[in-house]
Amino acid sequence: MSATLPDNDGLLILPRLRIQNANAISSPFTHGFPAITAFIGLMWALERKLAEQQLPLIFNSVGVICHDFAEQTQPGYVQTFRLTRNPLNQRGEPPAIVEHGRMHLTLTLVFGVSGGFVELDANARHQLAECVAEQLSCMRVAGGSVLPAAEPRPGGRRQQPWLEVLSQDSQERANSFRRLRRQWLPGFALVSRDDLLTSHLHTLRQHTPDTSVLDAWLDLSRFNWRPAERDNHGKVIWRHDRPAGTGWLVPIPVGYAALGELHPPGSVRDARDTNTPFRFVEGLYSLGQWISPHRLERPEQLLWFADSQPEAGHYRCRNAFADTPAGALSV
């Protein structure tokens, strides 16, 4: 897994998936949408299941477009998650309440794929996409269940799984992507904005040289209201420092950083996988932005991919929306 987006021969599009009870708590600091690592993990799990069927697909990256969401919270001045006590334990008693944030989602997943499907005709590619959608319907997406489509799928790509071959000609590739992105409206795509974190850190250090990356991350994760001026009646007018038109900036978890050395497979008691080296890690955080799909100019701006650097102890999800270098800052 490299620090650059792998080359893709096509895009596998699974539109308007209805997800019930997905995990709304993406990290100890953030909630409101599943972590992008959940979708990278989904991509790898899906690839392993399809490999058993010998389908000609290699999954390289994934893009997420959210059309609707409903976080399961109780209304009020301080919102709380709606918690349940099920299933019953082995003694038939309800278990203790453990906070678990849930949400319902309507998503379009776009996978960057390569493999031997390029030689297939359109009908065979459509059958292949339907096969992948059927396999995904039996899996968990960010801990949630995939519900059947609300209505029978009409004709057209907007509501049907689709496998689009990317042209080698740049102009034809751009025209094809412009047609695709219109089918994802209305919705919002999650992209990485590591570049804003870096530039904001430099701005803050001009006034406060000892500003840390954590300070810059927290400063961009909130609205900072300050008194700006007084009106004709002497009343103070407050303004926040978030420029208009900057979109929805959000703090997001983007991966993990190692806390120690790799342990040999099976050497750590109670590890889930005894065939893979084990490592204790902590979360990495950066900034994301929700933007309308019509602002995307090329597929690479939408897709997230894994960048694993075991020697450096970094396991990170990356996105090329702003062409941020591999050494971008994170908290």
mmCIF file of C-alpha atoms in Angstrom:
data_model
loop_
_atom_site.group_PDB
_atom_site.id
_atom_site.type_symbol
_atom_site.label_atom_id
_atom_site.label_comp_id
_atom_site.label_asym_id
_atom_site.label_seq_id
_atom_site.Cartn_x
_atom_site.Cartn_y
_atom_site.Cartn_z
ATOM 1 C CA MET A 1 0.000 0.000 0.000
ATOM 2 C CA SER A 2 1.600 3.209 -1.202
ATOM 3 C CA ALA A 3 1.243 6.884 -0.354
ATOM 4 C CA THR A 4 -0.301 7.585 -3.765
ATOM 5 C CA LEU A 5 -3.652 6.545 -5.157
ATOM 6 C CA PRO A 6 -3.370 3.239 -7.076
ATOM 7 C CA ASP A 7 -4.316 3.318 -10.761
ATOM 8 C CA ASN A 8 -7.927 2.355 -11.360
ATOM 9 C CA ASP A 9 -9.365 0.815 -14.524
ATOM 10 C CA GLY A 10 -12.920 1.615 -13.531
ATOM 11 C CA LEU A 11 -15.440 2.696 -10.910
ATOM 12 C CA LEU A 12 -17.869 0.297 -9.258
ATOM 13 C CA ILE A 13 -20.889 2.311 -8.118
ATOM 14 C CA LEU A 14 -23.408 1.023 -5.569
ATOM 15 C CA PRO A 15 -26.028 3.795 -5.354
ATOM 16 C CA ARG A 16 -28.510 4.729 -2.664
ATOM 17 C CA LEU A 17 -27.734 1.989 -0.128
ATOM 18 C CA ARG A 18 -29.999 2.192 2.923
ATOM 19 C CA ILE A 19 -28.017 1.391 6.075
ATOM 20 C CA GLN A 20 -29.743 0.849 9.399
ATOM 21 C CA ASN A 21 -28.047 1.271 12.783
ATOM 22 C CA ALA A 22 -24.566 2.121 11.547
ATOM 23 C CA ASN A 23 -21.997 3.182 14.133
ATOM 24 C CA ALA A 24 -22.366 6.925 14.721
ATOM 25 C CA ILE A 25 -19.390 7.243 17.100
ATOM 26 C CA SER A 26 -16.327 7.338 14.883
ATOM 27 C CA SER A 27 -13.761 8.001 17.646
ATOM 28 C CA PRO A 28 -13.496 9.149 21.282
ATOM 29 C CA PHE A 29 -13.674 12.771 20.018
ATOM 30 C CA THR A 30 -16.079 12.645 17.075
ATOM 31 C CA HIS A 31 -19.553 11.399 16.215
ATOM 32 C CA GLY A 32 -22.162 11.930 13.530
ATOM 33 C CA PHE A 33 -20.815 9.694 10.765
ATOM 34 C CA PRO A 34 -18.841 6.437 10.639
ATOM 35 C CA ALA A 35 -15.068 6.705 10.319
ATOM 36 C CA ILE A 36 -13.592 6.408 6.832
ATOM 37 C CA THR A 37 -11.583 3.452 8.161
ATOM 38 C CA ALA A 38 -14.888 1.564 8.406
ATOM 39 C CA PHE A 39 -15.381 1.892 4.652
ATOM 40 C CA ILE A 40 -11.767 0.930 3.894
ATOM 41 C CA GLY A 41 -12.327 -2.179 6.038
ATOM 42 C CA LEU A 42 -15.597 -2.862 4.213
ATOM 43 C CA MET A 43 -13.748 -2.674 0.892
ATOM 44 C CA TRP A 44 -11.172 -5.246 1.989
ATOM 45 C CA ALA A 45 -13.821 -7.575 3.429
ATOM 46 C CA LEU A 46 -15.826 -7.332 0.204
ATOM 47 C CA GLU A 47 -12.735 -8.067 -1.873
ATOM 48 C CA ARG A 48 -11.987 -11.190 0.163
ATOM 49 C CA LYS A 49 -15.543 -12.484 -0.276
ATOM 50 C CA LEU A 50 -15.505 -11.835 -4.025
ATOM 51 C CA ALA A 51 -12.122 -13.528 -4.359
ATOM 52 C CA GLU A 52 -13.780 -16.759 -3.200
ATOM 53 C CA GLN A 53 -16.062 -16.487 -6.250
ATOM 54 C CA GLN A 54 -13.093 -15.731 -8.541
ATOM 55 C CA LEU A 55 -14.598 -12.488 -9.853
ATOM 56 C CA PRO A 56 -12.168 -10.316 -11.890
ATOM 57 C CA LEU A 57 -12.103 -7.347 -9.518
ATOM 58 C CA ILE A 58 -9.317 -5.774 -7.449
ATOM 59 C CA PHE A 59 -10.440 -3.058 -5.021
ATOM 60 C CA ASN A 60 -8.045 -0.125 -4.645
ATOM 61 C CA SER A 61 -10.018 2.728 -3.083
ATOM 62 C CA VAL A 62 -13.468 3.827 -1.957
ATOM 63 C CA GLY A 63 -15.494 7.038 -2.055
ATOM 64 C CA VAL A 64 -18.480 7.842 0.153
ATOM 65 C CA ILE A 65 -21.427 10.088 -0.744
ATOM 66 C CA CYS A 66 -24.105 10.641 1.885
ATOM 67 C CA HIS A 67 -27.648 11.420 0.676
ATOM 68 C CA ASP A 68 -29.487 11.242 3.989
ATOM 69 C CA PHE A 69 -28.771 10.518 7.636
ATOM 70 C CA ALA A 70 -30.655 10.282 10.915
ATOM 71 C CA GLU A 71 -28.598 10.038 14.086
ATOM 72 C CA GLN A 72 -30.575 8.201 16.767
ATOM 73 C CA THR A 73 -30.542 10.756 19.580
ATOM 74 C CA GLN A 74 -32.994 12.109 22.119
ATOM 75 C CA PRO A 75 -33.927 15.759 21.444
ATOM 76 C CA GLY A 76 -33.118 18.368 24.029
ATOM 77 C CA TYR A 77 -30.613 21.080 24.937
ATOM 78 C CA VAL A 78 -28.048 18.298 25.428
ATOM 79 C CA GLN A 79 -28.756 15.472 23.037
ATOM 80 C CA THR A 80 -28.137 11.897 24.134
ATOM 81 C CA PHE A 81 -28.064 8.673 22.178
ATOM 82 C CA ARG A 82 -31.092 6.395 22.214
ATOM 83 C CA LEU A 83 -29.711 3.346 23.949
ATOM 84 C CA THR A 84 -31.109 -0.170 24.053
ATOM 85 C CA ARG A 85 -30.503 -3.194 26.264
ATOM 86 C CA ASN A 86 -30.510 -6.108 23.840
ATOM 87 C CA PRO A 87 -29.950 -8.873 23.015
ATOM 88 C CA LEU A 88 -30.596 -10.764 26.235
ATOM 89 C CA ASN A 89 -27.603 -12.376 27.881
ATOM 90 C CA GLN A 90 -27.088 -16.086 28.482
ATOM 91 C CA ARG A 91 -29.314 -15.969 31.581
ATOM 92 C CA GLY A 92 -32.169 -14.318 29.694
ATOM 93 C CA GLU A 93 -31.638 -10.964 31.392
ATOM 94 C CA PRO A 94 -31.176 -7.581 29.698
ATOM 95 C CA PRO A 95 -27.512 -6.539 29.683
ATOM 96 C CA ALA A 96 -26.131 -3.376 31.229
ATOM 97 C CA ILE A 97 -26.417 -0.191 29.204
ATOM 98 C CA VAL A 98 -23.271 0.510 27.200
ATOM 99 C CA GLU A 99 -23.279 3.730 25.177
ATOM 100 C CA HIS A 100 -23.513 2.867 21.507
ATOM 101 C CA GLY A 101 -24.344 5.605 19.016
ATOM 102 C CA ARG A 102 -26.443 4.519 16.063
ATOM 103 C CA MET A 103 -27.622 6.210 12.901
ATOM 104 C CA HIS A 104 -29.504 5.433 9.709
ATOM 105 C CA LEU A 105 -27.864 6.347 6.416
ATOM 106 C CA THR A 106 -28.505 6.492 2.692
ATOM 107 C CA LEU A 107 -25.152 6.189 0.935
ATOM 108 C CA THR A 108 -23.629 5.816 -2.484
ATOM 109 C CA LEU A 109 -20.372 3.871 -2.398
ATOM 110 C CA VAL A 110 -17.914 4.311 -5.267
ATOM 111 C CA PHE A 111 -15.065 1.798 -5.439
ATOM 112 C CA GLY A 112 -11.960 2.350 -7.540
ATOM 113 C CA VAL A 113 -11.284 -1.049 -9.118
ATOM 114 C CA SER A 114 -8.947 -2.751 -11.549
ATOM 115 C CA GLY A 115 -8.747 -6.233 -13.010
ATOM 116 C CA GLY A 116 -9.938 -8.221 -15.997
ATOM 117 C CA PHE A 117 -13.427 -6.737 -16.230
ATOM 118 C CA VAL A 118 -12.283 -4.208 -18.830
ATOM 119 C CA GLU A 119 -12.590 -6.817 -21.598
ATOM 120 C CA LEU A 120 -16.185 -7.642 -20.647
ATOM 121 C CA ASP A 121 -19.133 -6.203 -22.580
ATOM 122 C CA ALA A 122 -21.635 -3.827 -20.968
ATOM 123 C CA ASN A 123 -24.135 -6.550 -20.104
ATOM 124 C CA ALA A 124 -21.500 -8.713 -18.409
ATOM 125 C CA ARG A 125 -20.208 -5.730 -16.424
ATOM 126 C CA HIS A 126 -23.738 -4.938 -15.280
ATOM 127 C CA GLN A 127 -24.229 -8.535 -14.098
ATOM 128 C CA LEU A 128 -20.897 -8.320 -12.283
ATOM 129 C CA ALA A 129 -21.983 -5.127 -10.509
ATOM 130 C CA GLU A 130 -25.299 -6.744 -9.514
ATOM 131 C CA CYS A 131 -23.362 -9.699 -8.086
ATOM 132 C CA VAL A 132 -21.237 -7.357 -5.955
ATOM 133 C CA ALA A 133 -24.346 -5.499 -4.725
ATOM 134 C CA GLU A 134 -25.957 -8.796 -3.744
ATOM 135 C CA GLN A 135 -22.836 -9.822 -1.837
ATOM 136 C CA LEU A 136 -22.707 -6.461 -0.053
ATOM 137 C CA SER A 137 -26.356 -6.753 1.007
ATOM 138 C CA CYS A 138 -25.338 -9.687 3.224
ATOM 139 C CA MET A 139 -22.560 -7.728 4.952
ATOM 140 C CA ARG A 140 -22.335 -5.103 7.663
ATOM 141 C CA VAL A 141 -21.566 -1.542 6.574
ATOM 142 C CA ALA A 142 -19.946 0.388 9.443
ATOM 143 C CA GLY A 143 -21.718 -1.981 11.825
ATOM 144 C CA GLY A 144 -25.122 -1.370 10.223
ATOM 145 C CA SER A 145 -27.419 -3.603 8.201
ATOM 146 C CA VAL A 146 -28.146 -3.071 4.506
ATOM 147 C CA LEU A 147 -31.880 -2.761 3.935
ATOM 148 C CA PRO A 148 -33.616 -3.756 0.683
ATOM 149 C CA ALA A 149 -34.329 -0.970 -1.766
ATOM 150 C CA ALA A 150 -37.473 0.974 -0.872
ATOM 151 C CA GLU A 151 -38.900 0.670 -4.379
ATOM 152 C CA PRO A 152 -38.181 -1.521 -7.395
ATOM 153 C CA ARG A 153 -35.202 -0.068 -9.178
ATOM 154 C CA PRO A 154 -36.212 1.781 -12.330
ATOM 155 C CA GLY A 155 -34.069 1.761 -15.421
ATOM 156 C CA GLY A 156 -30.998 3.978 -15.592
ATOM 157 C CA ARG A 157 -27.747 4.100 -13.679
ATOM 158 C CA ARG A 158 -28.999 6.437 -10.947
ATOM 159 C CA GLN A 159 -30.593 3.591 -8.967
ATOM 160 C CA GLN A 160 -28.676 0.566 -10.236
ATOM 161 C CA PRO A 161 -25.250 -0.882 -9.443
ATOM 162 C CA TRP A 162 -22.916 0.070 -12.238
ATOM 163 C CA LEU A 163 -19.374 -0.751 -13.334
ATOM 164 C CA GLU A 164 -17.921 2.130 -15.334
ATOM 165 C CA VAL A 165 -14.715 1.640 -17.307
ATOM 166 C CA LEU A 166 -12.464 4.710 -17.130
ATOM 167 C CA SER A 167 -11.150 5.857 -20.474
ATOM 168 C CA GLN A 168 -7.436 6.387 -21.024
ATOM 169 C CA ASP A 169 -8.240 9.623 -22.858
ATOM 170 C CA SER A 170 -8.269 12.464 -20.324
ATOM 171 C CA GLN A 171 -11.038 14.462 -22.010
ATOM 172 C CA GLU A 172 -13.315 11.469 -22.446
ATOM 173 C CA ARG A 173 -12.564 10.419 -18.861
ATOM 174 C CA ALA A 174 -13.527 13.881 -17.593
ATOM 175 C CA ASN A 175 -16.767 13.920 -19.612
ATOM 176 C CA SER A 176 -17.716 10.495 -18.270
ATOM 177 C CA PHE A 177 -17.090 11.577 -14.682
ATOM 178 C CA ARG A 178 -19.189 14.718 -15.125
ATOM 179 C CA ARG A 179 -22.129 12.520 -16.145
ATOM 180 C CA LEU A 180 -21.573 10.256 -13.161
ATOM 181 C CA ARG A 181 -21.379 12.997 -10.543
ATOM 182 C CA ARG A 182 -24.772 14.397 -11.586
ATOM 183 C CA GLN A 183 -26.322 11.065 -10.613
ATOM 184 C CA TRP A 184 -25.032 11.507 -7.049
ATOM 185 C CA LEU A 185 -27.063 14.679 -6.448
ATOM 186 C CA PRO A 186 -28.421 15.599 -3.997
ATOM 187 C CA GLY A 187 -25.694 14.431 -1.667
ATOM 188 C CA PHE A 188 -22.400 15.301 -0.044
ATOM 189 C CA ALA A 189 -19.034 13.619 -0.582
ATOM 190 C CA LEU A 190 -16.453 13.372 2.202
ATOM 191 C CA VAL A 191 -12.960 14.512 1.173
ATOM 192 C CA SER A 192 -9.719 15.141 3.047
ATOM 193 C CA ARG A 193 -8.562 18.680 3.889
ATOM 194 C CA ASP A 194 -5.142 18.062 5.410
ATOM 195 C CA ASP A 195 -4.009 21.144 3.523
ATOM 196 C CA LEU A 196 -6.267 23.429 5.586
ATOM 197 C CA LEU A 197 -4.831 22.032 8.814
ATOM 198 C CA THR A 198 -1.294 22.761 7.623
ATOM 199 C CA SER A 199 -2.075 26.290 6.433
ATOM 200 C CA HIS A 200 -4.030 27.120 9.603
ATOM 201 C CA LEU A 201 -1.132 25.948 11.763
ATOM 202 C CA HIS A 202 1.221 28.300 9.910
ATOM 203 C CA THR A 203 -1.269 31.171 10.345
ATOM 204 C CA LEU A 204 -1.609 30.630 14.093
ATOM 205 C CA ARG A 205 2.154 30.354 14.570
ATOM 206 C CA GLN A 206 2.625 33.825 13.096
ATOM 207 C CA HIS A 207 0.996 35.187 16.259
ATOM 208 C CA THR A 208 1.721 32.349 18.710
ATOM 209 C CA PRO A 209 4.924 30.499 17.762
ATOM 210 C CA ASP A 210 4.363 27.631 20.211
ATOM 211 C CA THR A 211 1.003 26.633 18.680
ATOM 212 C CA SER A 212 0.770 22.861 18.263
ATOM 213 C CA VAL A 213 -0.995 20.803 15.610
ATOM 214 C CA LEU A 214 -3.607 19.900 18.219
ATOM 215 C CA ASP A 215 -4.313 23.601 18.814
ATOM 216 C CA ALA A 216 -4.805 24.189 15.089
ATOM 217 C CA TRP A 217 -7.044 21.116 14.790
ATOM 218 C CA LEU A 218 -9.253 22.192 17.691
ATOM 219 C CA ASP A 219 -9.403 25.770 16.394
ATOM 220 C CA LEU A 220 -10.673 24.591 13.001
ATOM 221 C CA SER A 221 -13.133 22.151 14.581
ATOM 222 C CA ARG A 222 -15.292 24.865 16.108
ATOM 223 C CA PHE A 223 -16.787 28.275 15.478
ATOM 224 C CA ASN A 224 -14.757 30.940 17.323
ATOM 225 C CA TRP A 225 -17.099 33.858 18.024
ATOM 226 C CA ARG A 226 -15.428 37.196 18.762
ATOM 227 C CA PRO A 227 -16.699 40.761 19.247
ATOM 228 C CA ALA A 228 -16.219 42.543 15.936
ATOM 229 C CA GLU A 229 -17.740 46.016 16.269
ATOM 230 C CA ARG A 230 -20.555 48.023 17.846
ATOM 231 C CA ASP A 231 -23.713 49.146 16.086
ATOM 232 C CA ASN A 232 -25.251 52.649 16.296
ATOM 233 C CA HIS A 233 -26.858 51.770 19.635
ATOM 234 C CA GLY A 234 -23.595 50.596 21.165
ATOM 235 C CA LYS A 235 -24.544 46.936 20.987
ATOM 236 C CA VAL A 236 -21.658 44.555 20.364
ATOM 237 C CA ILE A 237 -21.844 42.596 17.097
ATOM 238 C CA TRP A 238 -20.298 39.137 17.292
ATOM 239 C CA ARG A 239 -18.851 37.334 14.285
ATOM 240 C CA HIS A 240 -17.229 33.926 13.916
ATOM 241 C CA ASP A 241 -13.972 33.278 12.085
ATOM 242 C CA ARG A 242 -15.283 30.618 9.678
ATOM 243 C CA PRO A 243 -15.235 32.232 6.189
ATOM 244 C CA ALA A 244 -18.428 32.005 4.175
ATOM 245 C CA GLY A 245 -18.411 29.354 1.467
ATOM 246 C CA THR A 246 -15.809 27.148 3.107
ATOM 247 C CA GLY A 247 -18.200 24.198 3.235
ATOM 248 C CA TRP A 248 -18.711 21.866 6.100
ATOM 249 C CA LEU A 249 -15.348 21.301 7.720
ATOM 250 C CA VAL A 250 -15.390 18.458 10.219
ATOM 251 C CA PRO A 251 -12.791 16.765 12.443
ATOM 252 C CA ILE A 252 -12.428 13.137 11.419
ATOM 253 C CA PRO A 253 -10.324 10.115 12.391
ATOM 254 C CA VAL A 254 -8.048 9.078 9.511
ATOM 255 C CA GLY A 255 -6.130 6.073 10.812
ATOM 256 C CA TYR A 256 -3.775 4.876 13.508
ATOM 257 C CA ALA A 257 -0.267 5.509 14.825
ATOM 258 C CA ALA A 258 1.854 2.858 16.524
ATOM 259 C CA LEU A 259 2.481 2.990 20.272
ATOM 260 C CA GLY A 260 5.194 0.319 20.168
ATOM 261 C CA GLU A 261 6.918 -2.319 18.097
ATOM 262 C CA LEU A 262 5.254 -5.077 16.098
ATOM 263 C CA HIS A 263 4.592 -8.263 18.054
ATOM 264 C CA PRO A 264 4.931 -11.650 16.313
ATOM 265 C CA PRO A 265 1.665 -13.393 15.326
ATOM 266 C CA GLY A 266 0.031 -15.204 18.230
ATOM 267 C CA SER A 267 2.317 -13.660 20.866
ATOM 268 C CA VAL A 268 -0.372 -11.352 22.332
ATOM 269 C CA ARG A 269 -3.026 -13.097 24.370
ATOM 270 C CA ASP A 270 -6.665 -12.713 23.241
ATOM 271 C CA ALA A 271 -5.721 -11.080 19.935
ATOM 272 C CA ARG A 272 -8.467 -11.546 17.334
ATOM 273 C CA ASP A 273 -6.140 -12.753 14.565
ATOM 274 C CA THR A 274 -3.310 -15.087 15.564
ATOM 275 C CA ASN A 275 -1.856 -15.218 12.024
ATOM 276 C CA THR A 276 -1.047 -11.513 11.664
ATOM 277 C CA PRO A 277 1.565 -9.416 13.516
ATOM 278 C CA PHE A 278 0.028 -7.365 16.339
ATOM 279 C CA ARG A 279 0.611 -3.735 17.308
ATOM 280 C CA PHE A 280 -0.859 -1.386 19.879
ATOM 281 C CA VAL A 281 -1.997 1.867 18.249
ATOM 282 C CA GLU A 282 -3.810 5.134 18.911
ATOM 283 C CA GLY A 283 -6.064 7.152 16.629
ATOM 284 C CA LEU A 284 -4.907 9.771 14.108
ATOM 285 C CA TYR A 285 -7.110 12.781 13.398
ATOM 286 C CA SER A 286 -7.278 15.351 10.651
ATOM 287 C CA LEU A 287 -9.866 17.487 8.862
ATOM 288 C CA GLY A 288 -12.500 16.455 6.351
ATOM 289 C CA GLN A 289 -14.969 18.434 4.316
ATOM 290 C CA TRP A 290 -18.424 17.617 3.008
ATOM 291 C CA ILE A 291 -18.832 18.976 -0.505
ATOM 292 C CA SER A 292 -21.424 18.567 -3.223
ATOM 293 C CA PRO A 293 -20.367 16.009 -5.864
ATOM 294 C CA HIS A 294 -20.659 18.604 -8.638
ATOM 295 C CA ARG A 295 -17.517 20.259 -7.200
ATOM 296 C CA LEU A 296 -15.426 17.164 -7.922
ATOM 297 C CA GLU A 297 -13.391 17.464 -11.112
ATOM 298 C CA ARG A 298 -11.962 13.946 -11.328
ATOM 299 C CA PRO A 299 -12.527 10.551 -9.679
ATOM 300 C CA GLU A 300 -9.284 10.753 -7.712
ATOM 301 C CA GLN A 301 -10.682 13.635 -5.642
ATOM 302 C CA LEU A 302 -13.437 11.412 -4.284
ATOM 303 C CA LEU A 303 -11.540 8.195 -3.544
ATOM 304 C CA TRP A 304 -9.878 7.238 -0.242
ATOM 305 C CA PHE A 305 -7.104 4.657 -0.080
ATOM 306 C CA ALA A 306 -4.908 3.048 2.585
ATOM 307 C CA ASP A 307 -1.349 4.209 3.154
ATOM 308 C CA SER A 308 0.476 1.750 5.438
ATOM 309 C CA GLN A 309 4.010 2.545 6.568
ATOM 310 C CA PRO A 310 4.866 -0.063 9.248
ATOM 311 C CA GLU A 311 8.440 1.199 9.588
ATOM 312 C CA ALA A 312 7.203 4.664 10.519
ATOM 313 C CA GLY A 313 4.311 3.261 12.544
ATOM 314 C CA HIS A 314 1.634 5.004 10.460
ATOM 315 C CA TYR A 315 -1.508 3.358 9.085
ATOM 316 C CA ARG A 316 -3.458 6.158 7.466
ATOM 317 C CA CYS A 317 -6.339 6.771 5.074
ATOM 318 C CA ARG A 318 -5.598 9.327 2.368
ATOM 319 C CA ASN A 319 -7.563 11.241 -0.226
ATOM 320 C CA ALA A 320 -6.239 13.323 -3.128
ATOM 321 C CA PHE A 321 -8.845 16.110 -3.185
ATOM 322 C CA ALA A 322 -6.259 18.794 -2.427
ATOM 323 C CA ASP A 323 -3.175 16.868 -3.642
ATOM 324 C CA THR A 324 -1.734 16.969 -0.139
ATOM 325 C CA PRO A 325 1.754 15.443 0.134
ATOM 326 C CA ALA A 326 2.199 12.128 1.941
ATOM 327 C CA GLY A 327 3.774 13.826 4.955
ATOM 328 C CA ALA A 328 0.653 15.867 5.725
ATOM 329 C CA LEU A 329 -0.030 16.814 9.320
ATOM 330 C CA SER A 330 -2.390 14.867 11.567
ATOM 331 C CA VAL A 331 -3.102 14.916 15.282
#
